[in-house]
Each structure stands twice: as structure tokens, then as C-alpha cells.
Short mmCIF file of C-alpha atoms and ligand atoms in Angstrom, two decimals:
data_model
loop_
_atom_site.label_atom_id
_atom_site.label_comp_id
_atom_site.label_asym_id
_atom_site.label_seq_id
_atom_site.Cartn_x
_atom_site.Cartn_y
_atom_site.Cartn_z
CA MET A 50 -141.09 -35.95 146.78
CA ASN A 51 -138.00 -37.45 146.29
CA ALA A 52 -136.55 -39.27 149.40
CA PRO A 53 -134.08 -37.52 151.51
CA ILE A 54 -130.43 -38.58 150.86
CA ARG A 55 -128.84 -40.73 153.64
CA THR A 56 -125.78 -39.56 155.27
CA VAL A 57 -122.49 -41.70 154.11
CA PRO A 58 -119.63 -41.57 156.08
CA ALA A 59 -116.30 -39.82 154.30
CA GLU A 60 -114.62 -43.40 153.96
CA ARG A 61 -117.39 -44.43 151.98
CA LEU A 62 -117.63 -41.92 149.62
CA PRO A 63 -115.39 -42.73 147.21
CA GLU A 64 -117.23 -45.84 146.46
CA LEU A 65 -120.69 -44.08 146.12
CA LEU A 66 -118.97 -41.73 143.54
CA ARG A 67 -117.70 -44.54 141.73
CA ARG A 68 -121.03 -46.18 141.66
CA MET A 69 -123.25 -43.21 140.60
CA PRO A 70 -124.22 -42.86 136.95
CA LYS A 71 -122.80 -39.58 135.45
CA ALA A 72 -122.17 -37.54 132.37
CA GLU A 73 -118.82 -35.65 131.45
CA LEU A 74 -120.13 -32.30 129.58
CA HIS A 75 -116.46 -30.65 129.69
CA ILE A 76 -113.78 -32.93 128.34
CA HIS A 77 -111.32 -31.85 125.24
CA ILE A 78 -110.41 -34.87 123.38
CA GLU A 79 -107.05 -33.77 122.61
CA GLY A 80 -106.89 -33.37 126.23
CA SER A 81 -107.23 -37.14 126.79
CA LEU A 82 -104.31 -38.26 124.47
CA GLU A 83 -102.03 -39.65 126.95
CA PRO A 84 -98.16 -39.68 126.65
CA GLU A 85 -97.86 -43.49 125.43
CA LEU A 86 -100.50 -42.77 122.74
CA ILE A 87 -98.59 -39.62 121.94
CA PHE A 88 -95.48 -41.48 121.43
CA ALA A 89 -97.06 -44.40 119.86
CA LEU A 90 -98.60 -42.11 116.85
CA SER A 91 -95.26 -40.12 116.57
CA ALA A 92 -93.46 -43.63 115.19
CA ARG A 93 -96.74 -44.68 113.34
CA ASN A 94 -97.02 -41.50 111.49
CA GLY A 95 -93.54 -40.42 111.70
CA VAL A 96 -93.92 -37.36 112.99
CA ALA A 97 -90.98 -36.08 115.70
CA ILE A 98 -91.92 -34.78 119.01
CA PRO A 99 -89.44 -32.81 120.99
CA TYR A 100 -89.22 -35.12 124.01
CA ALA A 101 -86.82 -38.22 124.60
CA SER A 102 -89.48 -40.57 126.18
CA VAL A 103 -92.73 -40.71 127.84
CA GLU A 104 -91.43 -39.99 131.18
CA ALA A 105 -89.53 -36.93 129.84
CA LEU A 106 -92.91 -35.51 128.31
CA ARG A 107 -94.58 -36.29 131.61
CA ARG A 108 -92.04 -34.05 133.73
CA ALA A 109 -92.53 -31.46 131.08
CA TYR A 110 -96.51 -31.27 132.52
CA ALA A 111 -95.76 -28.66 135.18
CA PHE A 112 -98.10 -25.47 134.22
CA THR A 113 -97.91 -22.19 135.89
CA ASN A 114 -101.23 -20.83 134.11
CA LEU A 115 -103.74 -21.71 130.95
CA GLN A 116 -101.24 -20.81 128.23
CA SER A 117 -98.51 -22.40 129.69
CA PHE A 118 -100.52 -25.63 129.31
CA LEU A 119 -101.62 -25.05 125.98
CA ASP A 120 -98.25 -24.66 124.05
CA ILE A 121 -97.76 -28.26 125.17
CA TYR A 122 -101.10 -29.32 124.61
CA TYR A 123 -101.21 -28.19 121.02
CA ALA A 124 -97.72 -29.79 120.18
CA GLY A 125 -98.82 -33.19 121.61
CA ALA A 126 -101.99 -33.08 119.12
CA SER A 127 -99.58 -32.49 116.15
CA VAL A 128 -99.20 -36.35 116.15
CA LEU A 129 -102.72 -36.94 114.95
CA LEU A 130 -103.07 -37.34 111.04
CA HIS A 131 -105.42 -39.85 110.05
CA GLU A 132 -109.06 -40.53 110.71
CA GLN A 133 -107.87 -43.79 112.83
CA ASP A 134 -105.75 -41.65 114.86
CA PHE A 135 -108.82 -39.56 115.84
CA TYR A 136 -110.83 -42.74 116.23
CA ASP A 137 -108.28 -44.02 118.46
CA MET A 138 -107.90 -41.25 120.74
CA ALA A 139 -111.56 -40.83 121.09
CA SER A 140 -111.72 -44.72 121.64
CA ALA A 141 -109.47 -44.63 124.46
CA TYR A 142 -111.29 -41.78 126.13
CA LEU A 143 -114.60 -43.37 125.76
CA ALA A 144 -112.87 -46.88 127.49
CA ARG A 145 -111.70 -44.86 130.19
CA ALA A 146 -114.72 -42.80 131.03
CA ALA A 147 -116.88 -45.83 131.12
CA MET A 148 -114.94 -47.40 133.81
CA ASP A 149 -115.38 -44.52 135.66
CA ASN A 150 -119.57 -45.09 135.20
CA VAL A 151 -119.47 -42.41 132.88
CA VAL A 152 -123.02 -43.36 130.55
CA HIS A 153 -122.99 -40.23 128.45
CA THR A 154 -120.32 -37.44 127.56
CA GLU A 155 -120.43 -34.46 125.50
CA ILE A 156 -116.86 -34.36 123.82
CA PHE A 157 -115.19 -30.98 122.69
CA PHE A 158 -112.71 -31.14 120.07
CA ASP A 159 -110.54 -28.09 118.47
CA PRO A 160 -110.81 -28.78 114.49
CA GLN A 161 -108.62 -25.40 113.73
CA THR A 162 -105.43 -27.32 115.77
CA HIS A 163 -105.71 -29.92 112.90
CA THR A 164 -107.02 -28.18 109.97
CA ALA A 165 -104.02 -25.58 110.09
CA ARG A 166 -101.54 -28.39 109.94
CA GLY A 167 -103.46 -29.65 106.55
CA VAL A 168 -105.57 -32.45 108.08
CA PRO A 169 -109.26 -32.21 106.31
CA MET A 170 -111.92 -31.39 108.56
CA GLU A 171 -114.01 -34.65 107.61
CA THR A 172 -110.65 -37.00 108.70
CA VAL A 173 -111.19 -35.08 112.17
CA ILE A 174 -115.08 -35.65 112.54
CA ASN A 175 -115.30 -39.22 110.97
CA GLY A 176 -113.15 -40.61 113.04
CA LEU A 177 -114.32 -38.75 116.40
CA HIS A 178 -118.12 -39.43 115.38
CA ARG A 179 -117.20 -43.22 114.39
CA ALA A 180 -115.68 -43.97 118.01
CA CYS A 181 -119.03 -42.35 119.33
CA LEU A 182 -121.17 -44.49 117.61
CA ASP A 183 -119.14 -47.38 118.46
CA ALA A 184 -119.27 -46.61 122.26
CA GLY A 185 -122.80 -47.40 122.41
CA PRO A 186 -123.15 -50.75 121.56
CA LYS A 187 -119.22 -51.68 122.92
CA LEU A 188 -119.57 -49.84 126.19
CA GLY A 189 -122.84 -48.52 126.74
CA VAL A 190 -121.82 -44.97 126.75
CA SER A 191 -123.56 -42.38 124.65
CA ALA A 192 -121.57 -39.89 122.92
CA THR A 193 -121.96 -36.81 120.94
CA LEU A 194 -119.51 -34.07 119.75
CA ILE A 195 -118.96 -30.10 120.21
CA LEU A 196 -117.13 -28.18 118.08
CA CYS A 197 -114.97 -25.42 119.51
CA PHE A 198 -113.56 -22.48 118.01
CA LEU A 199 -110.02 -21.27 119.26
CA ARG A 200 -110.79 -18.03 120.58
CA HIS A 201 -107.01 -16.65 120.06
CA LEU A 202 -107.69 -16.80 115.70
CA SER A 203 -109.54 -14.65 114.55
CA GLU A 204 -113.80 -14.34 113.95
CA GLN A 205 -113.07 -14.74 110.19
CA GLU A 206 -111.39 -17.97 110.99
CA ALA A 207 -113.97 -19.23 113.06
CA PHE A 208 -116.53 -18.56 110.25
CA GLU A 209 -114.28 -20.78 107.81
CA THR A 210 -114.00 -23.19 110.53
CA LEU A 211 -118.28 -23.41 110.55
CA GLU A 212 -118.26 -23.42 106.51
CA GLN A 213 -115.82 -26.32 106.37
CA ALA A 214 -117.97 -28.25 109.37
CA LEU A 215 -121.40 -27.83 108.15
CA PRO A 216 -121.32 -30.63 105.41
CA LEU A 217 -120.90 -32.84 108.77
CA ARG A 218 -123.78 -30.90 110.47
CA ASP A 219 -125.05 -34.25 111.49
CA LYS A 220 -121.86 -35.44 113.30
CA PHE A 221 -121.79 -32.66 116.08
CA ILE A 222 -124.67 -30.88 118.26
CA GLY A 223 -123.11 -27.83 119.24
CA VAL A 224 -120.27 -25.11 119.51
CA GLY A 225 -117.65 -24.15 122.08
CA LEU A 226 -115.26 -21.38 122.56
CA ASP A 227 -111.85 -22.30 124.28
CA SER A 228 -107.91 -21.28 124.21
CA SER A 229 -106.26 -18.54 125.53
CA GLU A 230 -109.09 -16.33 127.64
CA LEU A 231 -107.30 -13.63 128.53
CA GLY A 232 -107.70 -10.79 125.97
CA HIS A 233 -110.10 -12.70 123.82
CA PRO A 234 -113.75 -11.90 125.31
CA PRO A 235 -116.65 -13.41 124.14
CA GLU A 236 -117.86 -10.73 122.14
CA LYS A 237 -115.03 -11.02 119.61
CA PHE A 238 -117.07 -14.08 118.53
CA ALA A 239 -120.84 -12.69 118.95
CA ARG A 240 -121.55 -12.79 115.28
CA VAL A 241 -120.27 -16.42 114.79
CA PHE A 242 -122.42 -17.73 117.56
CA ALA A 243 -125.51 -16.08 116.07
CA ARG A 244 -124.97 -17.75 113.04
CA CYS A 245 -124.72 -20.92 114.86
CA ARG A 246 -127.68 -20.12 117.05
CA GLU A 247 -129.78 -19.76 113.92
CA LEU A 248 -128.72 -22.93 112.53
CA GLY A 249 -129.91 -24.54 115.63
CA LEU A 250 -126.71 -25.75 117.03
CA ARG A 251 -126.25 -26.12 120.88
CA ARG A 252 -123.88 -23.09 122.53
CA VAL A 253 -121.34 -23.33 125.24
CA ALA A 254 -118.28 -21.45 125.98
CA HIS A 255 -115.44 -21.29 128.51
CA ALA A 256 -115.74 -18.04 130.35
CA GLY A 257 -114.48 -17.44 133.91
CA GLU A 258 -111.77 -19.97 134.31
CA GLU A 259 -108.63 -17.18 134.44
CA GLY A 260 -111.00 -14.35 132.89
CA PRO A 261 -113.35 -12.04 135.03
CA PRO A 262 -116.97 -12.22 135.99
CA GLU A 263 -117.38 -10.02 132.89
CA TYR A 264 -116.67 -12.65 130.52
CA VAL A 265 -119.13 -15.12 132.17
CA TRP A 266 -122.24 -12.19 131.57
CA SER A 267 -121.05 -11.61 127.78
CA ALA A 268 -121.22 -15.69 127.23
CA LEU A 269 -124.63 -15.58 128.70
CA ASP A 270 -125.95 -12.08 127.32
CA VAL A 271 -124.05 -11.90 123.99
CA LEU A 272 -123.28 -15.30 122.89
CA LYS A 273 -126.29 -16.64 124.38
CA VAL A 274 -124.82 -19.88 125.66
CA GLU A 275 -126.65 -22.64 127.32
CA ARG A 276 -123.69 -23.62 129.68
CA VAL A 277 -120.69 -22.03 131.07
CA ASP A 278 -117.43 -23.86 130.73
CA HIS A 279 -115.37 -23.63 134.27
CA GLY A 280 -117.32 -20.55 135.12
CA VAL A 281 -115.52 -20.67 138.75
CA GLN A 282 -114.37 -16.66 138.85
CA SER A 283 -118.40 -16.19 138.91
CA ALA A 284 -117.97 -16.39 142.58
CA ARG A 285 -116.45 -13.07 142.64
CA ASP A 286 -119.94 -11.14 141.49
CA PRO A 287 -122.61 -11.68 143.39
CA ALA A 288 -125.09 -10.44 140.98
CA LEU A 289 -123.84 -13.11 138.68
CA MET A 290 -124.14 -15.80 141.11
CA ARG A 291 -127.97 -14.81 141.74
CA ARG A 292 -128.20 -14.72 137.91
CA LEU A 293 -126.90 -18.16 137.58
CA ALA A 294 -128.80 -19.63 140.28
CA GLN A 295 -132.27 -18.16 138.99
CA ASP A 296 -131.46 -19.23 135.38
CA ARG A 297 -129.85 -22.83 136.33
CA ILE A 298 -127.32 -22.12 133.92
CA PRO A 299 -124.98 -24.97 134.43
CA LEU A 300 -121.33 -24.91 134.91
CA THR A 301 -118.79 -27.31 133.99
CA VAL A 302 -116.15 -27.13 136.66
CA CYS A 303 -113.03 -28.92 136.25
CA PRO A 304 -111.27 -29.22 140.06
CA LEU A 305 -107.73 -30.81 138.88
CA SER A 306 -107.52 -28.50 135.88
CA ASN A 307 -107.97 -25.51 137.86
CA LEU A 308 -105.36 -26.85 140.51
CA LYS A 309 -102.83 -27.84 137.68
CA LEU A 310 -103.26 -24.23 135.90
CA CYS A 311 -102.93 -22.59 139.34
CA VAL A 312 -106.55 -21.12 139.34
CA PHE A 313 -106.71 -22.17 143.17
CA PRO A 314 -103.39 -22.48 145.26
CA ASP A 315 -104.81 -25.72 146.70
CA LEU A 316 -107.70 -28.16 146.09
CA ALA A 317 -108.92 -27.36 149.59
CA GLN A 318 -109.65 -23.87 148.53
CA HIS A 319 -111.92 -24.99 145.57
CA ASN A 320 -115.46 -23.28 145.38
CA LEU A 321 -117.62 -26.09 144.06
CA GLY A 322 -119.09 -26.51 147.49
CA ALA A 323 -119.70 -22.82 147.38
CA LEU A 324 -121.14 -23.06 144.10
CA LEU A 325 -123.67 -25.69 144.77
CA ASP A 326 -124.70 -24.58 148.28
CA ALA A 327 -125.59 -21.15 146.25
CA GLY A 328 -127.74 -23.13 144.26
CA LEU A 329 -126.02 -23.39 141.28
CA ALA A 330 -126.36 -26.55 138.63
CA ALA A 331 -122.15 -26.88 138.86
CA THR A 332 -120.86 -30.24 137.52
CA VAL A 333 -117.54 -31.97 138.02
CA ASN A 334 -115.44 -32.72 134.84
CA SER A 335 -111.88 -33.62 133.93
CA ASP A 336 -111.18 -31.14 130.92
CA ASP A 337 -107.90 -32.49 129.97
CA PRO A 338 -107.47 -35.58 131.97
CA ALA A 339 -103.76 -36.73 130.12
CA TYR A 340 -102.42 -33.65 131.48
CA PHE A 341 -104.13 -32.52 134.75
CA GLY A 342 -103.59 -36.04 136.64
CA GLY A 343 -106.90 -37.43 136.64
CA TYR A 344 -110.23 -38.62 134.96
CA LEU A 345 -113.62 -37.92 136.06
CA ASN A 346 -113.50 -40.25 139.37
CA GLN A 347 -110.24 -38.78 140.40
CA ASN A 348 -111.76 -35.52 140.40
CA LEU A 349 -114.45 -36.43 142.33
CA THR A 350 -112.90 -38.16 145.04
CA GLN A 351 -110.13 -35.67 145.34
CA THR A 352 -112.26 -32.78 145.51
CA PHE A 353 -114.63 -34.23 148.04
CA ALA A 354 -111.73 -35.33 150.15
CA ALA A 355 -110.01 -32.17 149.79
CA THR A 356 -113.00 -29.88 150.89
CA GLY A 357 -115.31 -32.20 152.80
CA LEU A 358 -118.23 -32.66 150.46
CA THR A 359 -121.21 -34.88 151.07
CA ALA A 360 -123.25 -37.55 149.89
CA GLN A 361 -125.87 -34.47 149.14
CA HIS A 362 -123.41 -32.95 147.21
CA ALA A 363 -122.66 -36.00 145.13
CA HIS A 364 -126.11 -36.59 144.28
CA ALA A 365 -126.67 -32.90 143.33
CA LEU A 366 -123.54 -33.24 140.96
CA ALA A 367 -124.96 -36.46 139.41
CA CYS A 368 -128.28 -35.08 138.87
CA ASN A 369 -126.95 -31.76 137.68
CA SER A 370 -124.56 -33.61 134.93
CA PHE A 371 -127.73 -35.24 133.11
CA GLU A 372 -129.88 -31.94 133.64
CA ALA A 373 -127.29 -29.85 131.82
CA SER A 374 -126.49 -32.61 129.08
CA PHE A 375 -127.97 -31.97 125.36
CA ILE A 376 -129.71 -35.39 125.72
CA GLU A 377 -133.25 -35.60 124.71
CA PRO A 378 -135.83 -35.38 127.95
CA GLY A 379 -137.19 -39.06 127.86
CA MET A 380 -133.51 -40.19 127.79
CA LYS A 381 -132.38 -37.64 130.72
CA ARG A 382 -135.32 -39.06 132.96
CA ARG A 383 -134.19 -42.34 132.64
CA TYR A 384 -130.62 -41.57 133.55
CA LEU A 385 -132.06 -39.27 136.51
CA ASP A 386 -133.80 -42.71 137.57
CA ARG A 387 -130.88 -44.49 137.44
CA VAL A 388 -129.07 -41.89 139.79
CA ALA A 389 -132.20 -42.12 142.06
CA GLU A 390 -131.95 -46.06 142.32
CA VAL A 391 -127.93 -45.77 143.21
CA PHE A 392 -128.62 -43.39 145.68
CA ALA A 393 -131.79 -45.38 147.50
CA THR A 394 -129.72 -48.77 147.53
CA PHE A 395 -126.59 -47.50 148.79
CA ASP A 396 -125.68 -48.65 152.46
N1 LIG B 114 -108.33 -26.17 125.77
C1 LIG B 114 -108.01 -27.41 126.16
N2 LIG B 114 -108.19 -27.05 127.85
C2 LIG B 114 -108.72 -25.74 127.86
C3 LIG B 114 -108.82 -25.41 128.81
N3 LIG B 114 -108.57 -25.42 130.40
N4 LIG B 114 -109.47 -23.77 128.95
C4 LIG B 114 -109.21 -23.28 127.61
N5 LIG B 114 -109.00 -23.84 126.53
C5 LIG B 114 -108.36 -25.09 126.72
ZN1 LIG B 115 -111.96 -26.99 128.78
#
């Protein structure tokens, strides 16, 4: 039997949240591109961006919904051209994640954003992969890559992207589905995901961020995903909530993203606590931290402060983050032991 989790006063929760080891499972690497790095790469590569300064760019980060964000996010990524650019972007994220005691991360990348501009697939994957390899010895962080298909593009384009990436198959562990959700249901990519399953790739998909619970059902039943990214709209469907709880399907929840994209009117109304209390394997993640005002620990501390979550919730979130990861079982056990140790000794 595991020891019960001791009560921790609210003012000590930020320290506990900081100290607990954790995995981050929902981070778009292009969404970690800070305005300062966008400007540095713009100068280094001679790519013009339509903002006069870092401050002017930051001021443009006032979003009303997912699409209003995606328009700026794809524009920001246009400064990435060379393998070193992808390496520098991922290295900056990994160093920042290590400061939050992230010990493992599964990083999304959007190759179509880059190949559409003429950047070769191997430039993207090799740069990101080299940063992941270096993060182990340099930072004590294990990192893997998940290739995301852009759902506003066609099934045919997703198949072509998969073909281009397969020669580099050993450098990514799985596939995901992101970009504009409404009007692009998961079943549009049924055949691509079936092929990925045959190839032994891990599968995740954004569903139920802005889209209805039906999209979560089809991510599970048609795409056969192993995790749902966001999934917060599932709370509108009791039968879906029972399915997610019974099958322990992880949700990678991103509270500050939901706040900035107006999925919830304020953080106090976020349903993270309700998802956890209903027995779902919810995790907390930063999504696009450079755009949404916070890396992983800021997501945790702000959500805990706004919604009154407890040390029990913190423990569940840390354990869920490793259980939901695609790490091999022995390593998972070791990370979970490290979580247990921090909670047992925290006072
Ligand atoms: N791409 C980057 N961030 C995203 C999000 N929150 N939803 C869908 N696609 C994304
Ligand atoms: Zn996302």
C-alpha cells in the first residue's frame, strides 16, 4: 500500500509543484519559440517578420480562439530554415523545462509548416533529434519526438508527410494530429492513422479542445489513439467520461492555453479538478508556452491557486504524467519512485 499523501498548506504548494519530478507530454516545439529567438533567427536568416520589435510581437498575442492563435504561430515559425535553427529552438525549450523539474518530455513538431516552405524533412527532424539526444547528458532530461499532421490540410498531404518522414523513423516515436479542430474531425485521418498503427507508431490526437465530445469518441474509436490532447470538452458527455476513466485514457490538459484561447472564461472555472476527481488520468502541460504566458510550473501553480487543488491532486498529476508517457516500464517505475520519494519527504 502506498503511504497516504500528507496535507500541504496552500502557500507551500508552489514549492511542492516545483520540486516534484514530472513529464511533459503536450508541447508544440514551434510554440516554445520566444519572441527574442524569433527576432534573432529572423536576423540570422534574413527572413522578414511584420513586427517592429519583440514588444510589438508580444502585444499581438491577444487571442480570441484557436484560429486567431494559429495564424500568428505559423507566421512565427517562418524564421526556421536550417538544422541549427531547429536545434536551437528545441535546446532552449529543454533547458527551460529542466528548470521546472521536467525529467521527461514527448515533443510535438509540425513538419508540414516547414516542408511547405521548402525546408527538407531531414533538416527539421535531425535538428530536433540532436537537441533531444544532447538533453540527456547536458540536462538530465529524456526527450522524444511526436510528428503531428496538420488537420486543416488533406489526408493525401498527411500520407505524403508520413512517406517523407519514414526514412527517419528511428528519430520519432509516434504521430499526432493538431491545428484547426472545428470542421476537421478525426475521421478525416482514419486511413493515415491505421497505416501508422501498422507501422508500430504511437498515436495521439488533439480532440475536444474547442471541438465537441464526438471528436473525442472518434479519436478513440476511429484513430485508436492512446492519449487525447486537451479533451476538456469530454466533461459535457457523462458516457465519455466513464469511458475515459474506465480505460484510463490520458488527457493532456493545458490550462493556460485554454485560458488564452478562451476555452474557459477564467482559470477558476477550469475543469482540471473535476476531471481528476472523476478518476481520469489527466496531466498538465504547457502546449505553446511562448505564446500562452507560462511553462509547465506556471501552468501548475496558477491553476492550483485559482481552483484550490491540493497535494493529492499534485501527486495524481505527477504520477499520471509518467503513467501516460510512452517510456518503457522499467524507467516509468524509476520515475514513479522519485515522485514517491519527494512526496514522502516534503514537509
Ligand atoms: N498547434 C499548436 N498549438 C495547438 C493547439 N492548442 N491546438 C491545436 N493545434 C495546435
Ligand atoms: Zn496542442
